């Protein structure tokens, strides 16, 4: 008899567990335009490229995020503080700022030969 009540109690407890996960407000795919400003010092060439871009924002838990697309990562294990994540990957430094349904990316890289700046505005 105790076994039957135990099984019924166990079934009741497992039925009360939530069967869904509330999605993170920043995670998902964002689409937009990336403006790339290049300055090649040695050749004295300045140009601007405008490209369509998407970014996937993945919530890792405890305030950590990955931000990437098919070309690679902009952020790995980045901590969200004050609605922004610092970019510090592949010689680029900058931030990704989160808004209600959009984000803004700004990142710079400078070497002795070239300076590259990315500015992108994306939305869901």
Short mmCIF file of N, CA and C in Angstrom, two decimals:
data_model
loop_
_atom_site.label_atom_id
_atom_site.label_comp_id
_atom_site.label_asym_id
_atom_site.label_seq_id
_atom_site.Cartn_x
_atom_site.Cartn_y
_atom_site.Cartn_z
N UNK A 1 0.82 -1.18 0.00
CA UNK A 1 0.00 0.00 0.00
C UNK A 1 0.88 1.26 0.00
N UNK A 2 1.94 1.23 0.77
CA UNK A 2 2.85 2.39 0.80
C UNK A 2 3.47 2.62 -0.57
N UNK A 3 3.76 1.53 -1.25
CA UNK A 3 4.33 1.64 -2.59
C UNK A 3 3.37 2.34 -3.54
N UNK A 4 2.11 2.02 -3.47
CA UNK A 4 1.12 2.65 -4.34
C UNK A 4 1.02 4.14 -4.04
N UNK A 5 0.93 4.50 -2.74
CA UNK A 5 0.87 5.92 -2.38
C UNK A 5 2.15 6.65 -2.76
N UNK A 6 3.27 5.97 -2.66
CA UNK A 6 4.54 6.58 -3.06
C UNK A 6 4.58 6.86 -4.54
N UNK A 7 4.11 5.91 -5.35
CA UNK A 7 4.08 6.12 -6.80
C UNK A 7 3.10 7.22 -7.20
N UNK A 8 1.96 7.29 -6.54
CA UNK A 8 0.99 8.34 -6.82
C UNK A 8 1.58 9.70 -6.44
N UNK A 9 2.24 9.76 -5.30
CA UNK A 9 2.87 11.01 -4.86
C UNK A 9 3.96 11.44 -5.82
N UNK A 10 4.76 10.48 -6.28
CA UNK A 10 5.82 10.79 -7.24
C UNK A 10 5.24 11.29 -8.56
N UNK A 11 4.18 10.68 -9.03
CA UNK A 11 3.53 11.11 -10.26
C UNK A 11 2.96 12.52 -10.10
N UNK A 12 2.40 12.81 -8.94
CA UNK A 12 1.85 14.14 -8.67
C UNK A 12 2.96 15.20 -8.66
N UNK A 13 4.08 14.90 -8.04
CA UNK A 13 5.18 15.86 -7.97
C UNK A 13 5.80 16.12 -9.34
N UNK A 14 5.93 15.08 -10.15
CA UNK A 14 6.51 15.28 -11.48
C UNK A 14 5.54 16.02 -12.39
N UNK A 15 4.24 15.91 -12.16
CA UNK A 15 3.26 16.62 -12.97
C UNK A 15 3.26 18.11 -12.64
N UNK A 16 3.73 18.49 -11.47
CA UNK A 16 3.73 19.90 -11.07
C UNK A 16 4.97 20.65 -11.55
N UNK A 17 5.95 19.96 -12.09
CA UNK A 17 7.15 20.63 -12.58
C UNK A 17 6.82 21.40 -13.85
N UNK A 18 7.38 22.61 -14.01
CA UNK A 18 7.11 23.36 -15.25
C UNK A 18 7.70 22.64 -16.45
N UNK A 19 6.94 22.59 -17.52
CA UNK A 19 7.35 21.89 -18.73
C UNK A 19 7.81 22.85 -19.82
N UNK A 20 7.99 24.11 -19.49
CA UNK A 20 8.42 25.10 -20.46
C UNK A 20 9.52 25.96 -19.85
N UNK A 21 10.27 26.60 -20.73
CA UNK A 21 11.34 27.49 -20.30
C UNK A 21 11.03 28.88 -20.85
N UNK A 22 11.08 29.87 -19.99
CA UNK A 22 10.84 31.24 -20.43
C UNK A 22 12.08 31.70 -21.19
N UNK A 23 11.93 32.14 -22.44
CA UNK A 23 13.11 32.54 -23.22
C UNK A 23 13.73 33.83 -22.67
N UNK A 24 15.01 33.96 -22.89
CA UNK A 24 15.71 35.17 -22.48
C UNK A 24 15.31 36.32 -23.40
N UNK A 25 15.19 37.52 -22.84
CA UNK A 25 14.69 38.66 -23.62
C UNK A 25 15.66 39.12 -24.70
N UNK A 26 16.95 38.82 -24.58
CA UNK A 26 17.92 39.28 -25.57
C UNK A 26 18.31 38.19 -26.57
N UNK A 27 18.06 36.93 -26.27
CA UNK A 27 18.51 35.87 -27.17
C UNK A 27 17.65 35.80 -28.42
N UNK A 28 18.26 35.34 -29.49
CA UNK A 28 17.56 35.21 -30.77
C UNK A 28 18.42 35.72 -31.90
N UNK A 29 17.83 35.81 -33.07
CA UNK A 29 18.54 36.27 -34.26
C UNK A 29 18.13 37.71 -34.59
N UNK A 30 19.14 38.51 -34.90
CA UNK A 30 18.95 39.91 -35.26
C UNK A 30 19.47 40.13 -36.68
N UNK A 31 18.76 40.97 -37.46
CA UNK A 31 19.14 41.27 -38.85
C UNK A 31 19.36 42.77 -39.00
N UNK A 32 20.30 43.14 -39.86
CA UNK A 32 20.51 44.55 -40.10
C UNK A 32 21.61 44.82 -41.11
N UNK A 33 22.19 46.01 -40.99
CA UNK A 33 23.21 46.49 -41.92
C UNK A 33 24.48 46.79 -41.13
N UNK A 34 25.62 46.33 -41.66
CA UNK A 34 26.93 46.58 -41.06
C UNK A 34 27.70 47.52 -41.98
N UNK A 35 28.10 48.66 -41.44
CA UNK A 35 28.95 49.60 -42.18
C UNK A 35 30.38 49.40 -41.71
N UNK A 36 31.26 49.12 -42.65
CA UNK A 36 32.67 48.86 -42.34
C UNK A 36 33.49 49.99 -42.94
N UNK A 37 34.18 50.72 -42.08
CA UNK A 37 35.03 51.83 -42.50
C UNK A 37 36.48 51.37 -42.41
N UNK A 38 37.17 51.40 -43.56
CA UNK A 38 38.57 50.95 -43.60
C UNK A 38 39.49 52.10 -43.99
N UNK A 39 40.63 52.15 -43.33
CA UNK A 39 41.65 53.15 -43.66
C UNK A 39 42.98 52.39 -43.77
N UNK A 40 43.46 52.25 -45.00
CA UNK A 40 44.74 51.58 -45.24
C UNK A 40 45.82 52.65 -45.27
N UNK A 41 46.60 52.74 -44.20
CA UNK A 41 47.56 53.82 -44.04
C UNK A 41 48.63 53.84 -45.13
N UNK A 42 49.23 52.70 -45.42
CA UNK A 42 50.34 52.64 -46.37
C UNK A 42 49.92 53.05 -47.78
N UNK A 43 48.73 52.65 -48.19
CA UNK A 43 48.24 52.96 -49.53
C UNK A 43 47.42 54.24 -49.59
N UNK A 44 47.17 54.84 -48.44
CA UNK A 44 46.34 56.03 -48.31
C UNK A 44 44.98 55.85 -48.99
N UNK A 45 44.37 54.72 -48.67
CA UNK A 45 43.06 54.38 -49.21
C UNK A 45 42.06 54.34 -48.05
N UNK A 46 40.98 55.07 -48.20
CA UNK A 46 39.87 55.00 -47.26
C UNK A 46 38.64 54.56 -48.02
N UNK A 47 37.93 53.57 -47.49
CA UNK A 47 36.71 53.13 -48.14
C UNK A 47 35.70 52.68 -47.11
N UNK A 48 34.47 52.55 -47.59
CA UNK A 48 33.36 52.12 -46.74
C UNK A 48 32.62 51.00 -47.44
N UNK A 49 32.36 49.95 -46.71
CA UNK A 49 31.57 48.82 -47.21
C UNK A 49 30.29 48.74 -46.40
N UNK A 50 29.18 48.49 -47.07
CA UNK A 50 27.90 48.32 -46.39
C UNK A 50 27.39 46.93 -46.75
N UNK A 51 27.21 46.10 -45.71
CA UNK A 51 26.84 44.70 -45.92
C UNK A 51 25.65 44.32 -45.06
N UNK A 52 24.76 43.46 -45.59
CA UNK A 52 23.72 42.90 -44.71
C UNK A 52 24.39 41.96 -43.70
N UNK A 53 23.86 41.91 -42.50
CA UNK A 53 24.45 41.08 -41.45
C UNK A 53 23.34 40.51 -40.58
N UNK A 54 23.62 39.35 -40.00
CA UNK A 54 22.76 38.82 -38.94
C UNK A 54 23.66 38.41 -37.79
N UNK A 55 23.13 38.44 -36.60
CA UNK A 55 23.84 37.98 -35.41
C UNK A 55 22.92 37.11 -34.60
N UNK A 56 23.44 35.98 -34.14
CA UNK A 56 22.72 35.10 -33.24
C UNK A 56 23.21 35.37 -31.82
N UNK A 57 22.30 35.69 -30.92
CA UNK A 57 22.62 35.94 -29.53
C UNK A 57 22.12 34.74 -28.73
N UNK A 58 23.05 34.04 -28.08
CA UNK A 58 22.73 32.85 -27.31
C UNK A 58 22.98 33.11 -25.83
N UNK A 59 21.95 32.89 -25.02
CA UNK A 59 22.07 33.06 -23.58
C UNK A 59 22.66 31.79 -22.98
N UNK A 60 23.74 31.94 -22.22
CA UNK A 60 24.43 30.79 -21.62
C UNK A 60 24.09 30.60 -20.15
N UNK A 61 23.35 31.54 -19.58
CA UNK A 61 23.02 31.49 -18.16
C UNK A 61 23.92 32.40 -17.35
N UNK A 62 23.42 32.82 -16.21
CA UNK A 62 24.16 33.67 -15.28
C UNK A 62 24.67 34.96 -15.92
N UNK A 63 23.91 35.53 -16.85
CA UNK A 63 24.27 36.80 -17.47
C UNK A 63 25.30 36.71 -18.58
N UNK A 64 25.67 35.50 -19.00
CA UNK A 64 26.68 35.31 -20.04
C UNK A 64 26.02 35.03 -21.39
N UNK A 65 26.64 35.58 -22.45
CA UNK A 65 26.11 35.44 -23.80
C UNK A 65 27.22 35.14 -24.79
N UNK A 66 26.85 34.44 -25.87
CA UNK A 66 27.67 34.31 -27.07
C UNK A 66 26.95 35.08 -28.17
N UNK A 67 27.72 35.82 -28.98
CA UNK A 67 27.15 36.54 -30.12
C UNK A 67 27.98 36.14 -31.34
N UNK A 68 27.31 35.56 -32.36
CA UNK A 68 28.04 35.03 -33.51
C UNK A 68 27.18 35.06 -34.76
N UNK A 69 27.82 34.75 -35.88
CA UNK A 69 27.14 34.48 -37.14
C UNK A 69 27.99 33.48 -37.90
N UNK A 70 27.71 33.29 -39.19
CA UNK A 70 28.45 32.28 -39.97
C UNK A 70 29.93 32.62 -40.10
N UNK A 71 30.30 33.88 -39.92
CA UNK A 71 31.70 34.29 -40.04
C UNK A 71 32.49 34.10 -38.75
N UNK A 72 31.82 33.80 -37.65
CA UNK A 72 32.53 33.59 -36.39
C UNK A 72 31.88 34.35 -35.24
N UNK A 73 32.63 34.45 -34.17
CA UNK A 73 32.13 35.04 -32.93
C UNK A 73 32.54 36.50 -32.80
N UNK A 74 31.60 37.32 -32.34
CA UNK A 74 31.92 38.67 -31.91
C UNK A 74 32.15 38.68 -30.40
N UNK A 75 31.43 37.82 -29.70
CA UNK A 75 31.55 37.72 -28.24
C UNK A 75 31.46 36.26 -27.85
N UNK A 76 32.36 35.84 -26.98
CA UNK A 76 32.29 34.50 -26.39
C UNK A 76 32.26 34.67 -24.88
N UNK A 77 31.24 34.10 -24.24
CA UNK A 77 31.07 34.17 -22.79
C UNK A 77 31.11 35.62 -22.30
N UNK A 78 30.43 36.52 -23.00
CA UNK A 78 30.40 37.93 -22.62
C UNK A 78 29.38 38.19 -21.54
N UNK A 79 29.75 38.99 -20.56
CA UNK A 79 28.86 39.33 -19.45
C UNK A 79 28.06 40.58 -19.79
N UNK A 80 26.74 40.47 -19.70
CA UNK A 80 25.86 41.61 -19.96
C UNK A 80 25.83 42.50 -18.72
N UNK A 81 26.28 43.74 -18.86
CA UNK A 81 26.22 44.71 -17.77
C UNK A 81 25.70 46.02 -18.34
N UNK A 82 24.72 46.59 -17.68
CA UNK A 82 24.11 47.85 -18.10
C UNK A 82 23.64 47.79 -19.54
N UNK A 83 23.04 46.66 -19.92
CA UNK A 83 22.48 46.43 -21.26
C UNK A 83 23.53 46.51 -22.37
N UNK A 84 24.78 46.14 -22.06
CA UNK A 84 25.81 46.07 -23.10
C UNK A 84 26.78 44.94 -22.79
N UNK A 85 27.42 44.44 -23.85
CA UNK A 85 28.42 43.38 -23.76
C UNK A 85 29.68 43.89 -24.44
N UNK A 86 30.81 43.69 -23.80
CA UNK A 86 32.08 44.13 -24.38
C UNK A 86 32.55 43.15 -25.45
N UNK A 87 33.06 43.69 -26.55
CA UNK A 87 33.68 42.91 -27.62
C UNK A 87 35.19 42.96 -27.40
N UNK A 88 35.80 41.80 -27.34
CA UNK A 88 37.26 41.72 -27.18
C UNK A 88 37.72 40.42 -27.84
N UNK A 89 37.66 40.40 -29.18
CA UNK A 89 37.98 39.19 -29.92
C UNK A 89 38.60 39.57 -31.27
N UNK A 90 39.60 38.85 -31.69
CA UNK A 90 40.27 39.05 -32.99
C UNK A 90 40.71 40.49 -33.20
N UNK A 91 41.37 41.06 -32.24
CA UNK A 91 41.89 42.43 -32.29
C UNK A 91 40.82 43.51 -32.32
N UNK A 92 39.55 43.16 -32.22
CA UNK A 92 38.49 44.15 -32.20
C UNK A 92 38.10 44.44 -30.76
N UNK A 93 37.91 45.72 -30.48
CA UNK A 93 37.44 46.18 -29.18
C UNK A 93 36.20 47.02 -29.42
N UNK A 94 35.21 46.87 -28.57
CA UNK A 94 33.99 47.65 -28.72
C UNK A 94 32.89 47.12 -27.84
N UNK A 95 31.65 47.44 -28.20
CA UNK A 95 30.49 47.03 -27.41
C UNK A 95 29.32 46.66 -28.30
N UNK A 96 28.46 45.81 -27.76
CA UNK A 96 27.15 45.55 -28.33
C UNK A 96 26.14 46.06 -27.32
N UNK A 97 25.32 47.02 -27.75
CA UNK A 97 24.31 47.63 -26.89
C UNK A 97 22.95 47.02 -27.21
N UNK A 98 22.23 46.61 -26.18
CA UNK A 98 20.91 46.00 -26.36
C UNK A 98 19.81 47.00 -26.04
N UNK A 99 18.79 46.98 -26.89
CA UNK A 99 17.59 47.78 -26.68
C UNK A 99 16.41 46.81 -26.67
N UNK A 100 15.19 47.30 -26.66
CA UNK A 100 14.03 46.42 -26.51
C UNK A 100 13.99 45.30 -27.54
N UNK A 101 14.02 45.61 -28.82
CA UNK A 101 14.00 44.60 -29.88
C UNK A 101 15.10 44.82 -30.90
N UNK A 102 16.20 45.43 -30.48
CA UNK A 102 17.28 45.71 -31.41
C UNK A 102 18.61 45.73 -30.67
N UNK A 103 19.67 45.81 -31.44
CA UNK A 103 21.00 45.97 -30.85
C UNK A 103 21.84 46.84 -31.77
N UNK A 104 22.87 47.41 -31.19
CA UNK A 104 23.81 48.26 -31.93
C UNK A 104 25.22 47.79 -31.62
N UNK A 105 26.00 47.53 -32.65
CA UNK A 105 27.36 47.03 -32.51
C UNK A 105 28.33 48.10 -32.98
N UNK A 106 29.36 48.35 -32.21
CA UNK A 106 30.45 49.21 -32.62
C UNK A 106 31.75 48.55 -32.19
N UNK A 107 32.67 48.39 -33.13
CA UNK A 107 33.93 47.70 -32.85
C UNK A 107 35.04 48.29 -33.72
N UNK A 108 36.23 48.44 -33.13
CA UNK A 108 37.38 49.01 -33.82
C UNK A 108 38.58 48.07 -33.72
N UNK A 109 39.39 48.08 -34.77
CA UNK A 109 40.66 47.36 -34.77
C UNK A 109 41.68 48.22 -35.49
N UNK A 110 42.87 48.34 -34.90
CA UNK A 110 43.90 49.16 -35.52
C UNK A 110 45.24 48.46 -35.43
N UNK A 111 45.92 48.40 -36.57
CA UNK A 111 47.28 47.88 -36.63
C UNK A 111 48.15 48.99 -37.25
N UNK A 112 49.41 48.69 -37.48
CA UNK A 112 50.29 49.67 -38.11
C UNK A 112 49.91 49.95 -39.56
N UNK A 113 49.22 48.99 -40.19
CA UNK A 113 48.89 49.12 -41.61
C UNK A 113 47.45 49.55 -41.89
N UNK A 114 46.53 49.25 -40.96
CA UNK A 114 45.13 49.46 -41.28
C UNK A 114 44.31 49.74 -40.03
N UNK A 115 43.26 50.52 -40.20
CA UNK A 115 42.27 50.74 -39.16
C UNK A 115 40.92 50.32 -39.73
N UNK A 116 40.18 49.52 -38.95
CA UNK A 116 38.86 49.03 -39.39
C UNK A 116 37.85 49.32 -38.29
N UNK A 117 36.70 49.90 -38.67
CA UNK A 117 35.64 50.18 -37.73
C UNK A 117 34.34 49.58 -38.26
N UNK A 118 33.67 48.81 -37.40
CA UNK A 118 32.35 48.26 -37.71
C UNK A 118 31.31 49.02 -36.92
N UNK A 119 30.23 49.40 -37.58
CA UNK A 119 29.07 50.00 -36.93
C UNK A 119 27.84 49.33 -37.55
N UNK A 120 27.07 48.66 -36.71
CA UNK A 120 25.91 47.91 -37.23
C UNK A 120 24.71 48.14 -36.35
N UNK A 121 23.59 48.28 -36.99
CA UNK A 121 22.30 48.40 -36.30
C UNK A 121 21.44 47.24 -36.76
N UNK A 122 20.96 46.45 -35.81
CA UNK A 122 20.21 45.24 -36.13
C UNK A 122 18.92 45.18 -35.31
N UNK A 123 17.92 44.53 -35.86
CA UNK A 123 16.66 44.32 -35.14
C UNK A 123 16.14 42.93 -35.42
N UNK A 124 15.13 42.53 -34.67
CA UNK A 124 14.56 41.18 -34.84
C UNK A 124 13.58 41.14 -35.98
#
